[in-house]
Amino acid sequence: MKVLVAGSGIIGVSSAYYLAKAGYDVTVIDREDGAAMGTSHANAGQLSYAMSSPWAAPGVPYKAIRWMFSKYAPLIVNPRLSFITIKFIISILRNCTTNRYITNKSRMMRVSSFSKKTVAEFINENDFDFELRNNGVLQIFRTNKQLAECKKDIAIYEKYGVKYEVLDAEGCVKAEPGLRHVKNKIKGGLRLIEDQSANCFMFVNKLVEKCKTLGVNFEYGVEINKINTIDGNVSSIETSNGEYMADNYVVALGCDSSSVLKPLGVLLPIYPVKGYSITLPVKEDLDAPQGSLVDETYKVAITRLGDKVRVAGIAELTGYDKSLSNKGEEITTFVINNIFPKATKETTDNEFWAGLRPMTPDGTPIIGKTQYRNLFLNTGHGTLGWTMGLGSGKLISLIISGDNTQVDLDGLGIERYQ
Ligand SMILES: Cc1cc2nc3c(=O)[nH]c(=O)nc-3n(C[C@H](O)[C@H](O)[C@H](O)COP(=O)(O)OP(=O)(O)OC[C@H]3O[C@@H](n4cnc5c(N)ncnc54)[C@H](O)[C@@H]3O)c2cc1C
């Protein structure tokens, strides 16, 4: 049986891997000239299974207004608001109630917990280096208010049996010795002990090689133009490289999933939330992060990847524009110099990058069937595609095979919007 996977980011390649393992004849197509050239290219590298929370949460609307007036704001809204941006903001606001937050969080935790299990299985079965670090993820609080507020999250972690520790400034320095230079700026931290960090781009490219050994065919430079349907089935996909036909089709096109599927009446509420990263060479090992952190004040993630440090964050609402802005570079550079002042070397090539997070208003990805019998969705992973990637790939393979998914699928599919 043939499956065509559209998209070779972390989600498409993970789907291809598990489908090939299940015995399908898989082809992956992508318009780029290699794998992980879209949003999976230079993300923050956090495998935040425990920290999987929707952005839309009670209190966020007030915080958002405050952020818009701060110098190094984690949220930037283009003042020329387009229709799609307004629609997205409204749908985010609707999800900021306590009830919706709890529902959305529990759906996301279901996918992330499954992914955590899948990553562990994968590591047992495969021996390849992708700069994985098992140091947990440390949230750094610069104010007593942030420290007090983390109690709400702790109640949720207790409920889900997540291993965590609350640290004072001394404890933060013990976990991350590079923070010793700024101990006076830190009020405390929350460490999610079992979260991890690793290089997504490296992983996807190594997984492509693994997939090839299982017979997966990758075709690059192939732009999808149109999807044809007959009698409730997809019949073919028209591309810049001709027509592709398969028995089943998986759409893993990140932010572009919505525009490609709209003509078919499959309406996905995915909005491209732009983020930035810079990647800098480490100067001195013990002055640099050993694992991954989030500076809660600026909502910026700082991750050690091999002999480099990746600094990533910012949510910019500006539609599909992927251009690099001075503001993005200014904020990420400020945060790394402020919290790890001796970590990185000066360089003329700081690998500054921007990517579009495929965000759904409820933070949950869209995984499952559509109204077309042989068309499946694996998209909308927003801020957590790397975390949820392997689990989502395995999940879509189990759904297509009709096997027991081991995960309650309720609320994960497109039907929740209908
Ligand atoms: C700054 C930043 C930091 C992040 N940090 C983290 C993190 O720490 N942890 C985490 O879990 N997640 C993180 N994320 C989110 C994560 O990177 C994404 O959720 C994930 O990469 C999405 O993967 P994807 O495969 O769905 O999309 P993509 O990687 O974008 O892949 C989609 C593919 O589809 C292809 N495509 C699109 N349209 C077409 C078409 N018409 N024809 C052919 N091909 C097409 C594209 O070329 C692309 O290769 C971060 C994101 C950003 C921007």
Coordinates of C-alpha atoms and ligand atoms in Angstrom, one line a residue:
M1 CA 0.0 0.0 0.0
K2 CA 1.4 3.4 -1.0
V3 CA 1.4 6.5 1.3
L4 CA 2.3 9.9 0.1
V5 CA 3.6 12.2 2.9
A6 CA 3.5 15.9 2.1
G7 CA 6.1 17.8 4.0
S8 CA 9.6 16.8 5.2
G9 CA 9.8 18.7 8.5
I10 CA 9.9 16.8 11.9
I11 CA 6.3 15.8 11.5
G12 CA 6.4 14.5 7.9
V13 CA 9.7 12.6 8.4
S14 CA 8.5 11.0 11.7
S15 CA 5.3 10.0 10.0
A16 CA 7.2 8.5 7.1
Y17 CA 9.5 6.5 9.5
Y18 CA 6.6 4.9 11.4
L19 CA 4.6 4.2 8.2
A20 CA 7.6 2.6 6.6
K21 CA 8.2 0.5 9.8
A22 CA 4.5 -0.6 9.5
G23 CA 5.2 -1.9 6.0
Y24 CA 3.9 0.9 3.8
D25 CA 5.5 2.0 0.6
V26 CA 6.2 5.6 1.5
T27 CA 7.1 8.7 -0.6
V28 CA 7.8 12.1 1.0
I29 CA 7.6 15.3 -1.1
D30 CA 8.7 18.8 -0.2
R31 CA 9.3 22.0 -2.1
E32 CA 12.6 22.7 -0.4
D33 CA 15.9 21.1 -1.4
G34 CA 16.3 19.1 1.7
A35 CA 14.7 18.0 5.0
A36 CA 13.8 20.3 7.9
M37 CA 14.2 23.5 5.9
G38 CA 10.9 25.0 7.2
T39 CA 10.0 25.6 10.9
S40 CA 12.0 22.5 12.0
H41 CA 15.2 24.1 10.9
A42 CA 16.5 26.1 14.0
N43 CA 14.0 25.8 16.8
A44 CA 14.9 26.1 20.5
G45 CA 15.5 22.3 20.7
Q46 CA 13.5 21.7 23.8
L47 CA 11.7 18.4 24.3
S48 CA 9.2 20.0 26.7
Y49 CA 6.9 17.0 27.4
A50 CA 6.0 18.4 30.8
M51 CA 6.0 22.0 29.8
S52 CA 3.4 21.3 27.1
S53 CA 0.9 24.1 27.7
P54 CA -1.3 26.2 25.4
W55 CA -0.4 29.8 25.0
A56 CA -4.0 30.7 25.5
A57 CA -4.4 30.7 29.3
P58 CA -6.2 32.7 31.9
G59 CA -4.4 36.0 32.5
V60 CA -2.6 36.0 29.2
P61 CA -4.7 38.8 27.6
Y62 CA -3.6 41.2 30.4
K63 CA 0.0 40.0 30.1
A64 CA -0.2 40.5 26.4
I65 CA -1.2 44.1 26.8
R66 CA 1.7 44.7 29.2
W67 CA 4.2 43.0 26.9
M68 CA 3.3 45.2 24.0
F69 CA 4.7 48.2 25.9
S70 CA 7.9 46.6 27.2
K71 CA 11.3 47.0 25.4
Y72 CA 12.2 43.4 25.0
A73 CA 8.6 42.1 24.6
P74 CA 8.0 38.4 24.0
L75 CA 5.0 39.4 21.8
I76 CA 5.1 41.7 18.8
V77 CA 1.9 42.5 16.9
N78 CA 2.2 44.1 13.5
P79 CA 0.0 47.3 13.8
R80 CA -1.4 46.8 10.3
L81 CA -3.6 44.0 11.5
S82 CA -4.8 41.7 8.7
F83 CA -8.1 39.8 8.7
I84 CA -6.4 36.5 9.5
T85 CA -4.4 38.1 12.4
I86 CA -7.6 39.5 13.9
K87 CA -9.4 36.2 13.5
F88 CA -6.5 34.4 15.2
I89 CA -6.4 36.9 18.2
I90 CA -10.1 36.5 18.7
S91 CA -9.8 32.7 18.7
I92 CA -6.9 32.8 21.1
L93 CA -8.9 35.0 23.5
R94 CA -11.8 32.6 23.4
N95 CA -9.4 29.9 24.6
C96 CA -8.2 31.9 27.6
T97 CA -10.9 30.7 30.0
T98 CA -10.0 28.3 32.8
N99 CA -12.2 25.5 31.5
R100 CA -10.8 25.6 28.0
Y101 CA -7.2 25.9 29.3
I102 CA -7.7 22.7 31.3
T103 CA -9.2 20.8 28.3
N104 CA -6.5 22.0 25.9
K105 CA -3.7 21.3 28.3
S106 CA -4.9 17.8 28.9
R107 CA -5.1 17.1 25.1
M108 CA -1.6 18.5 24.6
M109 CA -0.2 16.5 27.5
R110 CA -1.7 13.3 26.0
V111 CA 0.3 13.8 22.8
S112 CA 3.4 14.9 24.6
S113 CA 3.4 12.1 27.1
F114 CA 3.0 9.6 24.2
S115 CA 5.9 11.3 22.4
K116 CA 8.1 11.1 25.5
K117 CA 7.5 7.3 25.5
T118 CA 8.1 7.1 21.8
V119 CA 11.4 9.1 22.0
A120 CA 12.6 6.7 24.7
E121 CA 11.7 3.7 22.6
F122 CA 13.4 5.2 19.6
I123 CA 16.6 5.9 21.5
N124 CA 16.7 2.3 22.7
E125 CA 16.3 1.0 19.2
N126 CA 18.5 3.4 17.3
D127 CA 22.0 4.5 17.9
F128 CA 22.5 8.0 16.5
D129 CA 23.7 11.2 18.0
F130 CA 21.4 14.2 17.8
E131 CA 23.0 16.2 20.6
L132 CA 20.5 15.0 23.2
R133 CA 20.9 16.3 26.7
N134 CA 19.0 14.9 29.7
N135 CA 19.4 17.9 32.0
G136 CA 15.7 18.7 32.3
V137 CA 14.4 22.2 31.4
L138 CA 14.9 25.0 33.9
Q139 CA 12.5 27.9 34.1
I140 CA 14.3 30.9 35.5
F141 CA 12.3 33.5 37.6
R142 CA 13.6 37.0 38.0
T143 CA 10.7 38.1 40.3
N144 CA 9.0 36.8 43.4
K145 CA 5.7 37.2 41.6
Q146 CA 6.9 34.7 38.9
L147 CA 8.0 32.3 41.6
A148 CA 4.7 32.5 43.4
E149 CA 2.8 32.1 40.1
C150 CA 4.5 28.8 39.3
K151 CA 2.5 27.2 42.1
K152 CA -0.5 27.0 39.6
D153 CA 1.7 25.0 37.2
I154 CA 2.9 22.8 40.1
A155 CA -0.7 21.8 40.9
I156 CA -1.0 20.6 37.2
Y157 CA 2.4 18.8 37.3
E158 CA 1.3 17.0 40.5
K159 CA -1.9 15.9 38.7
Y160 CA 0.1 14.5 35.8
G161 CA 2.8 12.9 37.9
V162 CA 5.5 15.1 36.4
K163 CA 8.9 15.1 38.2
Y164 CA 9.9 18.7 39.1
E165 CA 12.0 20.6 41.7
V166 CA 11.6 24.2 42.9
L167 CA 15.0 25.8 43.3
D168 CA 16.3 28.9 45.0
A169 CA 19.0 31.0 43.2
E170 CA 21.7 28.7 44.7
G171 CA 19.9 25.7 43.4
C172 CA 19.6 27.2 39.9
V173 CA 23.4 27.9 39.9
K174 CA 24.0 24.3 41.0
A175 CA 21.9 23.0 38.1
E176 CA 23.4 25.5 35.6
P177 CA 26.8 26.7 36.8
G178 CA 27.0 29.3 34.0
L179 CA 24.4 31.3 36.0
R180 CA 26.8 32.0 38.8
H181 CA 27.8 35.3 37.2
V182 CA 24.2 36.6 37.5
K183 CA 23.0 34.9 40.7
N184 CA 21.8 38.3 42.1
K185 CA 19.3 38.6 39.2
I186 CA 17.6 35.3 39.9
K187 CA 14.8 34.7 42.5
G188 CA 14.4 31.0 41.8
G189 CA 13.6 28.4 39.3
L190 CA 11.4 25.4 38.5
R191 CA 13.2 22.5 36.9
L192 CA 11.2 19.9 35.0
I193 CA 13.5 17.0 35.6
E194 CA 12.5 14.6 32.7
D195 CA 12.3 17.1 29.9
Q196 CA 15.2 17.0 27.4
S197 CA 16.8 19.0 24.7
A198 CA 18.3 18.1 21.3
N199 CA 19.0 19.3 17.8
C200 CA 15.8 18.9 15.7
F201 CA 17.5 19.6 12.3
M202 CA 20.2 17.0 13.0
F203 CA 17.6 14.5 14.1
V204 CA 15.3 15.0 11.1
N205 CA 18.2 14.6 8.6
K206 CA 19.5 11.5 10.3
L207 CA 16.0 10.1 10.4
V208 CA 15.8 10.7 6.6
E209 CA 18.8 8.5 6.2
K210 CA 17.3 5.8 8.4
C211 CA 14.0 6.1 6.5
K212 CA 15.9 5.5 3.2
T213 CA 17.2 2.2 4.6
L214 CA 13.5 1.2 5.1
G215 CA 12.8 2.1 1.5
V216 CA 11.3 5.6 1.8
N217 CA 11.6 7.7 -1.3
F218 CA 12.3 11.4 -0.7
E219 CA 11.6 13.9 -3.5
Y220 CA 12.7 17.5 -3.0
G221 CA 12.0 20.7 -5.0
V222 CA 8.4 19.5 -5.5
E223 CA 5.8 22.2 -4.9
I224 CA 2.2 21.0 -4.3
N225 CA -0.2 23.0 -6.4
K226 CA -3.5 21.2 -6.1
I227 CA -5.1 18.1 -4.5
N228 CA -7.6 16.3 -6.7
T229 CA -10.6 14.3 -5.3
I230 CA -13.1 11.9 -6.6
D231 CA -16.1 10.4 -4.6
G232 CA -14.8 11.4 -1.2
N233 CA -11.3 10.2 -1.8
V234 CA -8.1 12.0 -2.8
S235 CA -7.2 10.8 -6.3
S236 CA -3.9 12.6 -6.9
I237 CA -1.7 15.6 -5.9
E238 CA -0.6 17.9 -8.7
T239 CA 2.9 19.3 -8.2
S240 CA 5.6 21.2 -10.0
N241 CA 7.0 17.7 -10.7
G242 CA 3.9 16.2 -12.2
E243 CA 1.1 14.2 -10.6
Y244 CA 1.6 11.9 -7.5
M245 CA -0.8 9.1 -6.7
A246 CA -1.1 6.9 -3.6
D247 CA -3.6 4.9 -1.6
N248 CA -3.3 7.2 1.4
Y249 CA -2.1 10.8 1.9
V250 CA -0.7 12.5 5.0
V251 CA -0.6 16.3 5.1
A252 CA 2.3 17.5 7.3
L253 CA 2.9 20.9 5.7
G254 CA 3.2 23.0 8.8
C255 CA 1.8 26.5 8.3
D256 CA 1.0 25.8 4.7
S257 CA -1.4 23.0 5.5
S258 CA -4.4 25.3 5.6
S259 CA -3.9 27.0 2.2
V260 CA -3.2 23.7 0.5
L261 CA -6.3 22.1 2.0
K262 CA -8.8 25.0 1.8
P263 CA -10.0 24.3 -1.7
L264 CA -11.0 20.8 -0.6
G265 CA -13.2 22.3 2.2
V266 CA -10.8 21.0 4.9
L267 CA -10.6 24.2 7.0
L268 CA -7.7 24.3 9.4
P269 CA -7.4 27.2 11.9
I270 CA -3.6 27.3 11.7
Y271 CA -1.9 30.7 12.0
P272 CA 1.8 31.3 11.4
V273 CA 3.3 32.7 14.6
K274 CA 6.8 34.0 13.8
G275 CA 9.7 33.3 16.1
Y276 CA 13.4 33.9 16.0
S277 CA 16.6 32.2 16.9
I278 CA 20.3 32.9 17.0
T279 CA 22.9 30.2 17.3
L280 CA 26.3 31.2 18.8
P281 CA 29.6 29.3 19.4
V282 CA 30.4 28.5 23.1
K283 CA 33.3 30.4 24.5
E284 CA 33.9 28.5 27.8
D285 CA 32.0 25.2 28.6
L286 CA 31.2 26.0 32.2
D287 CA 30.0 29.6 31.4
A288 CA 27.5 28.2 28.9
P289 CA 24.2 26.4 29.6
Q290 CA 24.6 22.6 30.1
G291 CA 21.0 21.8 29.2
S292 CA 18.0 24.1 28.3
L293 CA 16.4 27.0 30.2
V294 CA 13.5 29.4 29.7
D295 CA 14.0 33.0 30.9
E296 CA 10.4 33.5 32.1
T297 CA 10.7 37.3 32.0
Y298 CA 11.4 37.4 28.3
K299 CA 9.9 34.0 27.4
V300 CA 13.2 33.2 25.6
A301 CA 14.6 29.7 25.5
I302 CA 18.4 29.1 25.8
T303 CA 19.6 25.7 24.8
R304 CA 23.0 24.0 24.6
L305 CA 23.4 22.2 21.3
G306 CA 26.9 20.6 21.0
D307 CA 29.5 23.3 21.0
K308 CA 26.8 26.0 20.3
V309 CA 24.1 27.8 22.2
R310 CA 20.7 28.4 20.6
V311 CA 18.6 31.4 21.9
A312 CA 15.0 31.3 20.6
G313 CA 11.7 33.0 21.3
I314 CA 9.4 35.9 20.5
A315 CA 5.9 35.6 19.1
E316 CA 5.3 38.0 16.2
L317 CA 1.9 38.2 14.6
T318 CA 2.6 39.4 11.1
G319 CA 1.1 36.8 8.8
Y320 CA 3.3 34.6 6.6
D321 CA 6.2 37.1 6.4
K322 CA 9.4 35.3 7.3
S323 CA 11.8 38.2 7.0
L324 CA 14.4 38.8 9.7
S325 CA 13.8 41.8 11.9
N326 CA 16.4 43.8 13.9
K327 CA 14.0 43.6 16.8
G328 CA 14.2 39.7 16.8
E329 CA 18.0 39.8 16.9
E330 CA 18.1 42.6 19.5
I331 CA 15.9 40.7 21.9
T332 CA 17.6 37.3 21.6
T333 CA 21.1 38.8 21.8
F334 CA 20.1 40.9 24.9
V335 CA 18.7 37.9 26.7
I336 CA 21.8 35.7 26.2
N337 CA 24.2 38.5 27.2
N338 CA 22.1 39.3 30.2
I339 CA 21.7 35.8 31.6
F340 CA 24.9 34.0 30.4
P341 CA 27.2 37.0 29.9
K342 CA 30.4 34.9 29.4
A343 CA 28.9 32.0 27.5
T344 CA 29.4 32.8 23.8
K345 CA 32.0 34.0 21.5
E346 CA 31.7 37.1 19.3
T347 CA 31.0 36.1 15.7
T348 CA 30.1 37.7 12.5
D349 CA 27.9 34.7 11.7
N350 CA 25.4 34.3 14.5
E351 CA 23.0 32.0 12.4
F352 CA 20.1 34.4 12.9
W353 CA 16.9 32.7 11.7
A354 CA 13.1 33.2 11.7
G355 CA 10.5 30.5 11.4
L356 CA 6.7 30.3 11.5
R357 CA 5.1 28.2 14.2
P358 CA 2.0 26.4 12.9
M359 CA -0.3 27.5 15.7
T360 CA -3.9 26.4 16.4
P361 CA -5.9 28.6 18.7
D362 CA -6.2 25.8 21.3
G363 CA -2.5 24.9 21.1
T364 CA -3.3 21.2 20.3
P365 CA -2.1 19.8 17.0
I366 CA -4.6 18.4 14.5
I367 CA -3.9 14.7 14.1
G368 CA -6.3 12.2 12.4
K369 CA -8.8 11.6 9.7
T370 CA -10.7 14.1 7.4
Q371 CA -13.9 13.9 5.5
Y372 CA -11.9 12.3 2.7
R373 CA -11.4 8.6 3.4
N374 CA -7.7 8.4 2.4
L375 CA -6.6 11.9 3.6
F376 CA -5.0 12.3 7.0
L377 CA -3.7 15.3 8.9
N378 CA -0.6 15.6 11.1
T379 CA -0.2 19.4 11.5
G380 CA -0.7 22.4 13.7
H381 CA 2.0 21.6 16.3
G382 CA 2.6 25.2 17.0
T383 CA 5.3 25.7 19.7
L384 CA 5.8 22.0 20.3
G385 CA 6.4 20.2 17.1
W386 CA 9.8 19.0 18.1
T387 CA 8.5 17.7 21.4
M388 CA 5.4 16.0 19.9
G389 CA 7.1 15.0 16.6
L390 CA 8.0 11.4 17.0
G391 CA 4.8 10.6 19.0
S392 CA 2.6 12.3 16.3
G393 CA 4.4 10.4 13.6
K394 CA 3.7 7.1 15.3
L395 CA 0.2 8.1 16.1
I396 CA -0.7 8.9 12.5
S397 CA 0.8 5.6 11.4
L398 CA -1.4 3.7 13.9
I399 CA -4.5 5.6 12.8
I400 CA -3.9 4.8 9.1
S401 CA -3.2 1.1 9.9
G402 CA -6.4 1.0 12.0
D403 CA -4.4 -0.3 15.0
N404 CA -4.9 0.5 18.6
T405 CA -3.4 4.0 19.1
Q406 CA -2.7 3.6 22.8
V407 CA -3.8 7.3 23.1
D408 CA -7.3 8.6 23.5
L409 CA -7.8 10.5 20.2
D410 CA -10.8 12.5 21.5
G411 CA -10.3 16.2 20.8
L412 CA -7.1 15.7 18.7
G413 CA -8.7 15.8 15.2
I414 CA -10.2 18.4 12.9
E415 CA -13.8 17.5 14.1
R416 CA -13.2 19.6 17.3
Y417 CA -13.6 22.7 15.2
Q418 CA -16.8 21.6 13.4
Ligands
LIG1 C1 11.6 30.2 17.2 C2 11.0 28.8 17.4 C3 11.4 28.0 18.5 C4 10.8 26.8 18.6 N1 11.2 26.0 19.7 C5 10.6 24.8 19.8 C6 11.1 23.9 20.9 O1 12.0 24.2 21.6 N2 10.5 22.7 21.1 C7 9.5 22.3 20.3 O2 8.9 21.2 20.5 N3 9.0 23.1 19.2 C8 9.6 24.3 19.0 N4 9.2 25.1 18.0 C9 8.1 24.6 17.1 C10 8.6 23.5 16.1 O3 9.8 24.0 15.5 C11 7.4 23.3 15.0 O4 6.2 23.0 15.7 C12 7.8 22.2 14.1 O5 9.0 22.5 13.5 C13 6.7 22.1 13.0 O6 7.1 21.0 12.2 P1 6.3 20.6 10.8 O7 7.0 19.5 10.3 O8 4.9 20.6 11.1 O9 6.5 21.9 9.9 P2 7.8 22.3 9.0 O10 9.1 22.0 9.6 O11 7.6 23.7 8.6 O12 7.6 21.4 7.7 C14 6.6 21.6 6.8 C15 7.2 21.3 5.4 O13 6.2 21.4 4.4 C16 6.8 22.0 3.2 N5 5.8 22.6 2.4 C17 4.9 23.6 2.8 N6 4.1 23.9 1.8 C18 4.5 23.1 0.7 C19 4.0 23.0 -0.6 N7 2.9 23.7 -1.1 N8 4.6 22.1 -1.4 C20 5.6 21.3 -0.9 N9 6.1 21.4 0.3 C21 5.5 22.3 1.1 C22 7.9 23.0 3.8 O14 8.9 23.2 2.9 C23 8.4 22.3 5.0 O15 9.5 21.6 4.8 C24 9.8 26.3 17.7 C25 9.5 27.1 16.6 C26 10.1 28.3 16.5 C27 9.7 29.2 15.3

